Amino acid sequence: MERINIGIFGRVNSGKSTLMNLLTQQETSIVDPTPGTTADVKTTVMEIHELGPVKIFDTAGIDETGILGAKKKEKTFSALKRSDIVLLVINENNPVYKNDDYSTESEVLSFSEKRGKEILIVYNKFKGFPCIREAVSAKIDGRNKYPYIELELSERSNYSKLIEFIRKNSKLQPAKTPLLPDMDKNKIVFLNIPIDEETPEGRFLRPQMMIEEYLVRRFVPTFAYRMDLGKARSIIAEESAGEKKRFDEFITHLNRNGKLQLLITDSQAMDIISKWTKDAHYMVTTFSIVMINFLSRGNLELFVNGARSFKDLKPGDKVMIAEGCNHDRKAEDIGTVQIPKKIEAVFGKDAVQVDHYFGRVFAEYEKLKEYKLVIHCGGCMLDQQAIASRMEDLIESGVNFTNYGVLLSYFQGEEALNKVIEPFGLKV
Ligand SMILES: Nc1nc2c(ncn2[C@@H]2O[C@H](COP(=O)(O)OP(=O)(O)OP(=O)(O)O)[C@@H](O)[C@H]2O)c(=O)[nH]1
Ligand code: SF4
Ligand SMILES: [Mg+2]
């Protein structure tokens, strides 16, 4: 689901968690006078009637020092990168603020500006203390650029004022990137789902479910097919011929009167699909390409350019393979087996170093520069903001990036690559 991400930032004890609880109207985060109570990013998703579906991050104060402070800060900045709206909380009654250099606030503001975030300032008004908002705001926002509100955050009845403040000052709407280009309701989309050993029983994988639901919801008929990849790749001619015959018969049957409009395959079957659909008049693409185009908000072209830079790799270069989740890995896993094998076949054993990053944690910003190419999965377990944050880090670091589906198609030649990006109006 496409949501707006709202991140809460500021110094320790400024009232960030109190703000989280005011927004969610419950004890989502622990609130305590001990500085540094929130150590990790606390995430919650909810529907705010006036704003729609949102994801909210409560973060650790970024003014904490020491090794632990640095670790917390890194997590906080990772949430900042994924936020659409930045709520900067300032405890306007904190006497420390009077003679401060405001480096904490400046750091949040300048980074947020650089990354194009919407910035809103929340002055937390602790009852009974003298207010120094004007003095503070003159220093951090002299030109009154950012919308601000003064509120006692621990007062639950301030909920409506806070929501109204966000709603009034935010121009954001959840992005509406179509998952697929317009499809004809009277023609079929063929879904090739090989179901390998890694596929959990009882459900399809997220991209497969999302695409099937998206099409059926729009009255576009789908045909789900399980290709036996073992047989299709078999060195026993009869076995592969038998599997091809089964595939061809279904395709011919479905494609009577040109009724087949698109075939979407699992990326790992691209070696077979590109051969077996060479002369096809219907379009072909992969689940992972559909996903990365959607998650990158239509920026598939950047991933195509990255795939084409594969040929420029040289011995001694480093490549990163990044996946958005941790899953059980079996024999023919794309990230740990298929792609590293191909790299070895092209550049020689140990010539190009391959590192892996799995899960929500992406490589530290400083480390990214070491890589010549980042190869990312479909990213179905991540949201658009997480993909955007990774892409921005990579673009700033000057590192090329591509995606499983795009690269595996590129390995089949330029013609195969053109074929899978054609549905998105691209051509190399
Ligand atoms: N009276 C009053 N107390 C508040 C208000 N906001 C926060 N506090 C108190 O200030 C203390 C810190 O609040 P938190 O919300 O935990 O602050 P935080 O920014 O999340 O702090 P860390 O997680 O340590 O970074 C708690 O004791 C809160 O009860 C307020 O509006 N009025
Ligand atoms: S996040 Fe990546 S590795 Fe995990 S299931 Fe989705 S596409 Fe596969
Ligand atoms: Mg907190």
Short mmCIF file of C-alpha atoms and ligand atoms in Angstrom, two decimals:
data_model
loop_
_atom_site.label_atom_id
_atom_site.label_comp_id
_atom_site.label_asym_id
_atom_site.label_seq_id
_atom_site.Cartn_x
_atom_site.Cartn_y
_atom_site.Cartn_z
CA MET A 1 0.00 0.00 0.00
CA GLU A 2 1.22 3.48 -0.81
CA ARG A 3 1.43 5.58 2.35
CA ILE A 4 2.81 8.90 3.46
CA ASN A 5 5.72 8.44 5.88
CA ILE A 6 5.85 10.89 8.78
CA GLY A 7 9.07 11.00 10.81
CA ILE A 8 9.46 12.60 14.24
CA PHE A 9 12.92 14.06 14.97
CA GLY A 10 14.64 16.23 17.55
CA ARG A 11 16.81 16.18 20.65
CA VAL A 12 16.45 13.76 23.50
CA ASN A 13 13.58 14.61 25.83
CA SER A 14 12.05 17.12 23.44
CA GLY A 15 8.79 15.17 23.47
CA LYS A 16 9.09 13.08 20.29
CA SER A 17 7.50 10.01 21.80
CA THR A 18 4.82 12.16 23.41
CA LEU A 19 4.08 13.43 19.89
CA MET A 20 3.94 9.86 18.57
CA ASN A 21 1.38 9.01 21.25
CA LEU A 22 -0.64 12.13 20.54
CA LEU A 23 -0.79 11.24 16.83
CA THR A 24 -1.73 7.63 17.47
CA GLN A 25 -3.93 8.44 20.48
CA GLN A 26 -2.43 5.60 22.48
CA GLU A 27 0.74 4.58 24.32
CA THR A 28 2.60 3.53 21.17
CA SER A 29 6.00 4.68 22.46
CA ILE A 30 7.46 4.73 25.95
CA VAL A 31 7.54 8.27 27.36
CA ASP A 32 9.93 8.94 30.21
CA PRO A 33 12.03 11.80 31.60
CA THR A 34 15.17 9.63 31.27
CA PRO A 35 17.13 11.06 28.31
CA GLY A 36 17.55 8.52 25.54
CA THR A 37 14.41 6.51 26.31
CA THR A 38 13.76 5.80 22.62
CA ALA A 39 16.78 3.91 21.34
CA ASP A 40 15.60 2.40 18.08
CA VAL A 41 13.17 3.63 15.45
CA LYS A 42 9.63 2.82 16.50
CA THR A 43 7.33 2.40 13.51
CA THR A 44 3.57 2.30 13.43
CA VAL A 45 1.08 2.29 10.57
CA MET A 46 -2.36 3.75 10.79
CA GLU A 47 -5.12 5.46 8.93
CA ILE A 48 -5.54 9.09 9.93
CA HIS A 49 -8.93 10.05 8.65
CA GLU A 50 -7.84 13.44 7.41
CA LEU A 51 -4.50 12.26 5.95
CA GLY A 52 -5.15 8.74 4.68
CA PRO A 53 -2.83 5.78 5.29
CA VAL A 54 0.38 6.85 7.04
CA LYS A 55 3.47 5.26 8.53
CA ILE A 56 4.93 7.09 11.53
CA PHE A 57 8.52 6.86 12.82
CA ASP A 58 9.40 7.84 16.39
CA THR A 59 13.17 8.18 16.62
CA ALA A 60 16.02 8.50 19.09
CA GLY A 61 17.33 11.98 19.85
CA ILE A 62 20.21 12.78 17.53
CA ASP A 63 22.15 14.86 20.09
CA GLU A 64 23.26 11.85 22.10
CA THR A 65 27.00 11.38 22.23
CA GLY A 66 29.29 8.35 22.43
CA ILE A 67 29.34 5.12 20.46
CA LEU A 68 25.76 4.26 21.34
CA GLY A 69 24.67 7.79 20.39
CA ALA A 70 26.30 7.37 16.98
CA LYS A 71 24.50 4.05 16.44
CA LYS A 72 21.17 5.61 17.37
CA LYS A 73 21.84 8.55 15.09
CA GLU A 74 22.47 6.27 12.14
CA LYS A 75 19.11 4.58 12.68
CA THR A 76 17.42 7.95 13.05
CA PHE A 77 18.91 9.20 9.78
CA SER A 78 17.82 6.04 8.01
CA ALA A 79 14.24 6.92 9.10
CA LEU A 80 14.76 10.52 8.04
CA LYS A 81 15.71 9.37 4.55
CA ARG A 82 12.47 7.38 4.35
CA SER A 83 10.22 10.18 5.63
CA ASP A 84 8.03 12.31 3.39
CA ILE A 85 7.07 14.69 6.18
CA VAL A 86 9.62 15.65 8.83
CA LEU A 87 8.21 16.80 12.17
CA LEU A 88 11.01 18.55 14.03
CA VAL A 89 10.17 18.72 17.73
CA ILE A 90 11.64 21.47 19.87
CA ASN A 91 11.08 21.72 23.59
CA GLU A 92 10.70 25.46 23.69
CA ASN A 93 10.99 25.60 27.47
CA ASN A 94 14.36 23.98 27.69
CA PRO A 95 16.72 26.62 29.08
CA VAL A 96 19.63 24.87 27.33
CA TYR A 97 18.26 26.19 24.07
CA LYS A 98 18.96 29.80 24.99
CA ASN A 99 22.69 29.69 24.45
CA ASP A 100 22.80 26.86 22.00
CA ASP A 101 24.29 26.64 18.51
CA TYR A 102 21.27 24.60 17.30
CA SER A 103 23.50 22.20 15.41
CA THR A 104 21.02 19.36 16.08
CA GLU A 105 18.13 21.19 14.49
CA SER A 106 20.30 22.56 11.66
CA GLU A 107 21.50 19.09 10.78
CA VAL A 108 17.94 17.77 10.51
CA LEU A 109 16.78 20.81 8.56
CA SER A 110 19.63 20.93 6.04
CA PHE A 111 19.52 17.18 5.36
CA SER A 112 15.74 17.25 4.99
CA GLU A 113 15.96 20.16 2.57
CA LYS A 114 18.62 18.42 0.50
CA ARG A 115 16.38 15.36 0.20
CA GLY A 116 13.26 17.39 -0.60
CA LYS A 117 11.28 16.56 2.55
CA GLU A 118 8.34 18.58 3.79
CA ILE A 119 9.47 20.19 7.03
CA LEU A 120 7.08 21.13 9.82
CA ILE A 121 8.23 22.41 13.21
CA VAL A 122 6.46 21.50 16.43
CA TYR A 123 7.30 23.63 19.48
CA ASN A 124 6.45 21.58 22.51
CA LYS A 125 4.98 23.84 25.14
CA PHE A 126 5.48 22.43 28.61
CA LYS A 127 2.87 24.11 30.76
CA GLY A 128 4.11 26.55 33.40
CA PHE A 129 7.49 27.32 31.83
CA PRO A 130 8.47 30.60 30.17
CA CYS A 131 8.21 30.39 26.41
CA ILE A 132 11.31 31.07 24.37
CA ARG A 133 9.95 30.10 20.97
CA GLU A 134 10.67 33.42 19.31
CA ALA A 135 14.29 33.38 20.35
CA VAL A 136 14.67 29.78 19.20
CA SER A 137 12.87 30.19 15.90
CA ALA A 138 14.87 33.33 15.09
CA LYS A 139 17.98 31.16 15.25
CA ILE A 140 16.85 28.02 13.47
CA ASP A 141 14.35 29.48 11.02
CA GLY A 142 15.14 33.17 10.82
CA ARG A 143 13.24 33.63 7.61
CA ASN A 144 10.18 31.82 8.90
CA LYS A 145 10.35 29.35 6.05
CA TYR A 146 8.81 26.43 7.82
CA PRO A 147 5.28 26.15 9.08
CA TYR A 148 5.22 25.73 12.85
CA ILE A 149 2.81 25.07 15.67
CA GLU A 150 3.06 25.55 19.43
CA LEU A 151 1.35 22.79 21.37
CA GLU A 152 1.47 21.04 24.69
CA LEU A 153 2.06 17.59 23.29
CA SER A 154 1.13 15.71 26.46
CA GLU A 155 -2.37 17.13 26.25
CA ARG A 156 -4.41 14.54 24.33
CA SER A 157 -7.11 17.03 23.39
CA ASN A 158 -4.56 18.75 21.13
CA TYR A 159 -4.94 15.90 18.62
CA SER A 160 -7.23 17.81 16.24
CA LYS A 161 -5.00 20.91 16.27
CA LEU A 162 -1.98 18.77 15.41
CA ILE A 163 -3.71 16.88 12.60
CA GLU A 164 -5.14 20.08 11.18
CA PHE A 165 -1.66 21.63 11.26
CA ILE A 166 -0.17 18.70 9.31
CA ARG A 167 -3.06 18.50 6.90
CA LYS A 168 -3.10 22.23 6.17
CA ASN A 169 0.63 22.49 5.59
CA SER A 170 1.29 19.28 3.71
CA LYS A 171 0.97 19.22 -0.04
CA LEU A 172 1.60 15.52 -0.11
CA GLN A 173 -0.80 12.95 -1.42
CA PRO A 174 0.07 9.26 -1.39
CA ALA A 175 1.86 8.71 -4.72
CA LYS A 176 -0.21 6.97 -7.34
CA THR A 177 2.17 4.99 -9.50
CA PRO A 178 0.36 2.40 -11.60
CA LEU A 179 1.68 -1.10 -11.04
CA LEU A 180 1.33 -1.90 -14.74
CA PRO A 181 0.61 0.08 -17.88
CA ASP A 182 -3.00 0.08 -19.10
CA MET A 183 -4.14 -3.40 -20.05
CA ASP A 184 -6.96 -4.51 -22.35
CA LYS A 185 -9.88 -6.11 -20.45
CA ASN A 186 -10.51 -8.44 -23.38
CA LYS A 187 -7.03 -9.89 -23.52
CA ILE A 188 -5.13 -12.25 -21.24
CA VAL A 189 -2.03 -11.72 -19.08
CA PHE A 190 0.01 -14.92 -18.65
CA LEU A 191 1.75 -15.25 -15.27
CA ASN A 192 4.70 -17.63 -15.25
CA ILE A 193 5.26 -18.75 -11.65
CA PRO A 194 7.85 -21.56 -11.49
CA ILE A 195 7.45 -22.10 -7.68
CA ASP A 196 10.96 -23.10 -6.68
CA GLU A 197 12.11 -24.77 -3.49
CA GLU A 198 12.23 -21.43 -1.65
CA THR A 199 8.58 -20.60 -2.26
CA PRO A 200 6.56 -20.97 0.94
CA GLU A 201 3.49 -23.18 0.68
CA GLY A 202 -0.01 -21.79 0.94
CA ARG A 203 0.42 -18.53 -0.93
CA PHE A 204 2.02 -16.81 -3.87
CA LEU A 205 4.90 -14.39 -3.38
CA ARG A 206 4.00 -10.76 -2.79
CA PRO A 207 4.68 -9.46 -6.34
CA GLN A 208 2.68 -12.36 -7.80
CA MET A 209 -0.27 -11.68 -5.48
CA MET A 210 -0.11 -7.93 -6.04
CA ILE A 211 -0.05 -8.21 -9.82
CA GLU A 212 -2.78 -10.85 -9.97
CA GLU A 213 -5.03 -8.75 -7.70
CA TYR A 214 -4.24 -5.55 -9.61
CA LEU A 215 -5.23 -7.10 -12.95
CA VAL A 216 -8.33 -8.96 -11.80
CA ARG A 217 -9.56 -5.84 -10.00
CA ARG A 218 -9.35 -4.07 -13.37
CA PHE A 219 -11.26 -6.87 -15.14
CA VAL A 220 -8.12 -8.08 -16.93
CA PRO A 221 -8.12 -11.89 -17.10
CA THR A 222 -4.97 -13.70 -15.98
CA PHE A 223 -3.66 -17.20 -16.53
CA ALA A 224 -1.32 -18.57 -13.86
CA TYR A 225 1.13 -21.20 -15.08
CA ARG A 226 3.83 -23.20 -13.34
CA MET A 227 6.82 -23.82 -15.55
CA ASP A 228 8.97 -26.77 -14.49
CA LEU A 229 12.37 -25.08 -14.68
CA GLY A 230 14.25 -28.29 -13.93
CA LYS A 231 12.73 -29.95 -16.99
CA ALA A 232 12.93 -26.81 -19.14
CA ARG A 233 16.69 -26.60 -18.51
CA SER A 234 17.28 -30.34 -18.61
CA ILE A 235 20.18 -31.63 -20.69
CA ILE A 236 17.97 -34.57 -21.62
CA ALA A 237 16.51 -33.34 -24.89
CA GLU A 238 13.17 -35.15 -24.52
CA GLU A 239 12.58 -33.62 -21.11
CA SER A 240 13.16 -30.03 -22.18
CA ALA A 241 11.26 -30.59 -25.44
CA GLY A 242 8.32 -32.02 -23.48
CA GLU A 243 8.25 -28.99 -21.17
CA LYS A 244 8.47 -26.62 -24.14
CA LYS A 245 5.65 -28.44 -25.90
CA ARG A 246 3.40 -28.07 -22.83
CA PHE A 247 4.22 -24.33 -22.66
CA ASP A 248 3.74 -23.78 -26.42
CA GLU A 249 0.37 -25.54 -26.39
CA PHE A 250 -0.99 -23.29 -23.66
CA ILE A 251 0.41 -20.18 -25.33
CA THR A 252 -1.09 -21.14 -28.70
CA HIS A 253 -4.42 -21.91 -27.10
CA LEU A 254 -4.54 -18.64 -25.16
CA ASN A 255 -3.21 -16.57 -28.01
CA ARG A 256 -5.90 -17.49 -30.55
CA ASN A 257 -6.94 -14.28 -32.36
CA GLY A 258 -4.06 -12.44 -30.64
CA LYS A 259 -5.76 -12.71 -27.24
CA LEU A 260 -2.53 -12.77 -25.27
CA GLN A 261 -1.27 -9.28 -24.42
CA LEU A 262 1.49 -9.78 -21.86
CA LEU A 263 3.53 -12.54 -20.23
CA ILE A 264 5.02 -11.81 -16.80
CA THR A 265 7.61 -14.28 -15.62
CA ASP A 266 9.69 -14.89 -12.53
CA SER A 267 13.12 -13.36 -13.34
CA GLN A 268 14.96 -16.61 -12.76
CA ALA A 269 13.15 -18.16 -15.75
CA MET A 270 14.33 -15.41 -18.14
CA ASP A 271 16.92 -17.72 -19.74
CA ILE A 272 14.11 -20.05 -20.87
CA ILE A 273 11.42 -17.43 -21.51
CA SER A 274 13.67 -15.27 -23.69
CA LYS A 275 14.38 -18.29 -25.92
CA TRP A 276 10.86 -19.65 -26.01
CA THR A 277 9.16 -16.31 -26.70
CA LYS A 278 11.67 -14.93 -29.20
CA ASP A 279 9.16 -14.38 -31.99
CA ALA A 280 6.21 -13.56 -29.75
CA HIS A 281 3.88 -10.72 -30.70
CA TYR A 282 2.72 -10.26 -27.12
CA MET A 283 4.77 -8.30 -24.58
CA VAL A 284 7.02 -9.96 -22.00
CA THR A 285 8.36 -8.69 -18.68
CA THR A 286 9.26 -9.98 -15.21
CA PHE A 287 7.67 -9.68 -11.75
CA SER A 288 10.81 -8.07 -10.40
CA ILE A 289 10.82 -5.41 -13.15
CA VAL A 290 7.17 -4.58 -12.51
CA MET A 291 7.95 -4.24 -8.78
CA ILE A 292 11.04 -2.10 -9.10
CA ASN A 293 9.33 0.20 -11.60
CA PHE A 294 6.45 0.62 -9.15
CA LEU A 295 8.63 1.01 -6.05
CA SER A 296 11.00 3.46 -7.76
CA ARG A 297 7.96 5.46 -8.86
CA GLY A 298 8.51 4.86 -12.56
CA ASN A 299 12.31 5.20 -12.56
CA LEU A 300 12.97 1.88 -14.28
CA GLU A 301 15.29 3.58 -16.76
CA LEU A 302 17.94 4.12 -14.05
CA PHE A 303 18.00 0.36 -13.40
CA VAL A 304 18.33 -0.31 -17.14
CA ASN A 305 21.30 2.05 -17.38
CA GLY A 306 22.85 0.23 -14.42
CA ALA A 307 22.50 -3.16 -16.11
CA ARG A 308 24.26 -1.82 -19.17
CA SER A 309 27.21 -0.73 -16.98
CA PHE A 310 27.76 -4.41 -16.07
CA LYS A 311 30.06 -4.81 -19.06
CA ASP A 312 32.35 -2.05 -17.70
CA LEU A 313 33.21 -3.99 -14.54
CA LYS A 314 36.88 -4.81 -14.17
CA PRO A 315 38.87 -7.28 -12.08
CA GLY A 316 39.27 -5.81 -8.59
CA ASP A 317 35.86 -4.09 -8.66
CA LYS A 318 33.28 -4.72 -5.96
CA VAL A 319 29.62 -5.49 -6.59
CA MET A 320 26.86 -5.44 -4.00
CA ILE A 321 23.85 -7.72 -4.17
CA ALA A 322 21.05 -6.26 -2.03
CA GLU A 323 17.77 -7.85 -1.04
CA GLY A 324 14.92 -6.28 0.88
CA CYS A 325 14.32 -9.29 3.14
CA ASN A 326 15.94 -12.32 4.62
CA HIS A 327 14.62 -15.59 3.30
CA ASP A 328 15.59 -19.20 3.39
CA ARG A 329 18.07 -19.81 0.59
CA LYS A 330 18.01 -22.96 -1.51
CA ALA A 331 19.99 -24.37 -4.40
CA GLU A 332 19.30 -22.00 -7.30
CA ASP A 333 18.83 -18.77 -5.31
CA ILE A 334 19.18 -15.75 -7.61
CA GLY A 335 21.13 -13.50 -5.24
CA THR A 336 23.55 -15.99 -3.73
CA VAL A 337 23.95 -18.48 -6.58
CA GLN A 338 22.76 -17.45 -10.03
CA ILE A 339 24.12 -13.91 -10.28
CA PRO A 340 27.47 -14.60 -8.53
CA LYS A 341 27.92 -17.60 -10.88
CA LYS A 342 27.35 -15.39 -13.90
CA ILE A 343 29.80 -12.75 -12.60
CA GLU A 344 32.39 -15.47 -12.12
CA ALA A 345 31.74 -16.86 -15.60
CA VAL A 346 32.21 -13.44 -17.24
CA PHE A 347 35.11 -12.00 -15.21
CA GLY A 348 36.81 -15.12 -13.83
CA LYS A 349 37.01 -16.67 -10.37
CA ASP A 350 37.34 -14.12 -7.54
CA ALA A 351 38.07 -11.33 -10.03
CA VAL A 352 35.06 -9.27 -8.97
CA GLN A 353 34.22 -9.28 -5.25
CA VAL A 354 30.54 -9.84 -4.48
CA ASP A 355 29.12 -8.64 -1.13
CA HIS A 356 25.58 -9.29 0.08
CA TYR A 357 23.22 -7.09 2.08
CA PHE A 358 19.97 -8.73 3.14
CA GLY A 359 17.01 -7.25 4.94
CA ARG A 360 16.01 -3.75 5.89
CA VAL A 361 19.53 -2.63 6.69
CA PHE A 362 21.28 -1.16 3.70
CA ALA A 363 25.02 -0.58 3.50
CA GLU A 364 26.29 2.40 5.46
CA TYR A 365 26.47 5.52 3.38
CA GLU A 366 30.27 5.76 3.58
CA LYS A 367 30.66 2.17 2.34
CA LEU A 368 28.56 2.62 -0.78
CA LYS A 369 31.32 4.37 -2.70
CA GLU A 370 33.38 1.18 -2.62
CA TYR A 371 30.96 -0.46 -5.05
CA LYS A 372 30.91 -0.20 -8.81
CA LEU A 373 27.47 -1.72 -9.16
CA VAL A 374 24.57 -2.55 -6.84
CA ILE A 375 22.20 -5.29 -7.95
CA HIS A 376 18.88 -5.05 -6.12
CA CYS A 377 16.02 -7.55 -5.87
CA GLY A 378 12.42 -6.60 -6.70
CA GLY A 379 12.22 -5.03 -3.23
CA CYS A 380 8.66 -6.25 -2.62
CA MET A 381 9.06 -6.15 1.17
CA LEU A 382 10.17 -2.51 1.11
CA ASP A 383 8.09 0.59 0.54
CA GLN A 384 8.58 3.26 -2.11
CA GLN A 385 10.29 5.57 0.38
CA ALA A 386 12.84 2.90 1.33
CA ILE A 387 13.67 2.30 -2.34
CA ALA A 388 13.83 6.07 -2.98
CA SER A 389 16.19 6.48 -0.01
CA ARG A 390 18.48 3.71 -1.33
CA MET A 391 18.43 5.20 -4.82
CA GLU A 392 19.24 8.68 -3.49
CA ASP A 393 22.16 7.33 -1.44
CA LEU A 394 23.48 5.54 -4.54
CA ILE A 395 23.02 8.49 -6.88
CA GLU A 396 24.79 10.80 -4.40
CA SER A 397 27.61 8.26 -4.11
CA GLY A 398 27.91 7.93 -7.90
CA VAL A 399 27.23 4.18 -7.85
CA ASN A 400 25.36 2.46 -10.69
CA PHE A 401 22.47 0.21 -9.74
CA THR A 402 20.28 -2.34 -11.41
CA ASN A 403 17.75 -4.98 -10.53
CA TYR A 404 17.50 -8.78 -10.78
CA GLY A 405 14.90 -8.85 -13.56
CA VAL A 406 16.64 -6.18 -15.62
CA LEU A 407 20.09 -7.75 -15.26
CA LEU A 408 18.96 -11.33 -15.92
CA SER A 409 17.24 -10.08 -19.08
CA TYR A 410 20.35 -8.12 -20.08
CA PHE A 411 22.34 -11.37 -19.73
CA GLN A 412 20.10 -12.77 -22.50
CA GLY A 413 21.13 -9.97 -24.86
CA GLU A 414 19.97 -6.49 -25.82
CA GLU A 415 16.94 -7.83 -27.66
CA ALA A 416 15.69 -9.62 -24.53
CA LEU A 417 16.30 -6.51 -22.45
CA ASN A 418 14.37 -4.35 -24.89
CA LYS A 419 11.52 -6.80 -24.82
CA VAL A 420 11.06 -6.70 -21.03
CA ILE A 421 11.20 -2.90 -20.78
CA GLU A 422 8.94 -2.30 -23.78
CA PRO A 423 5.72 -2.48 -21.68
CA PHE A 424 7.03 0.56 -19.77
CA GLY A 425 7.70 2.54 -22.96
CA LEU A 426 11.51 2.16 -22.74
CA LYS A 427 14.09 1.10 -25.32
CA VAL A 428 17.88 0.88 -25.23
N1 LIG B 1 4.31 18.71 31.06
C1 LIG B 1 4.66 18.23 29.92
N2 LIG B 1 5.58 17.24 29.88
C2 LIG B 1 5.94 16.74 28.68
C3 LIG B 1 5.38 17.21 27.46
N3 LIG B 1 5.95 16.54 26.45
C4 LIG B 1 6.83 15.67 26.98
N4 LIG B 1 6.84 15.79 28.32
C5 LIG B 1 7.66 15.03 29.26
O1 LIG B 1 9.01 15.12 28.84
C6 LIG B 1 9.67 13.87 29.05
C7 LIG B 1 10.29 13.38 27.76
O2 LIG B 1 9.25 13.12 26.82
P1 LIG B 1 9.42 12.05 25.67
O3 LIG B 1 8.22 12.14 24.81
O4 LIG B 1 9.80 10.72 26.22
O5 LIG B 1 10.68 12.68 24.92
P2 LIG B 1 11.51 12.09 23.72
O6 LIG B 1 11.90 13.22 22.83
O7 LIG B 1 10.81 10.96 23.11
O8 LIG B 1 12.82 11.62 24.47
P3 LIG B 1 13.88 10.47 24.06
O9 LIG B 1 13.17 9.25 23.62
O10 LIG B 1 14.63 10.25 25.32
O11 LIG B 1 14.74 11.05 23.00
C8 LIG B 1 8.63 12.92 29.60
O12 LIG B 1 8.74 12.91 31.00
C9 LIG B 1 7.33 13.54 29.21
O13 LIG B 1 6.28 13.24 30.09
C10 LIG B 1 4.39 18.25 27.54
O14 LIG B 1 3.84 18.70 26.54
N5 LIG B 1 4.08 18.72 28.81
S1 SF4 B 2 12.19 -8.18 -0.80
FE1 SF4 B 2 13.43 -8.88 -2.50
S2 SF4 B 2 14.33 -10.83 -1.84
FE2 SF4 B 2 12.61 -10.38 -0.47
S3 SF4 B 2 10.87 -11.49 -1.41
FE3 SF4 B 2 10.82 -9.35 -2.16
S4 SF4 B 2 11.94 -9.41 -4.09
FE4 SF4 B 2 12.44 -11.30 -2.98
MG MG B 3 11.35 9.01 22.85
#
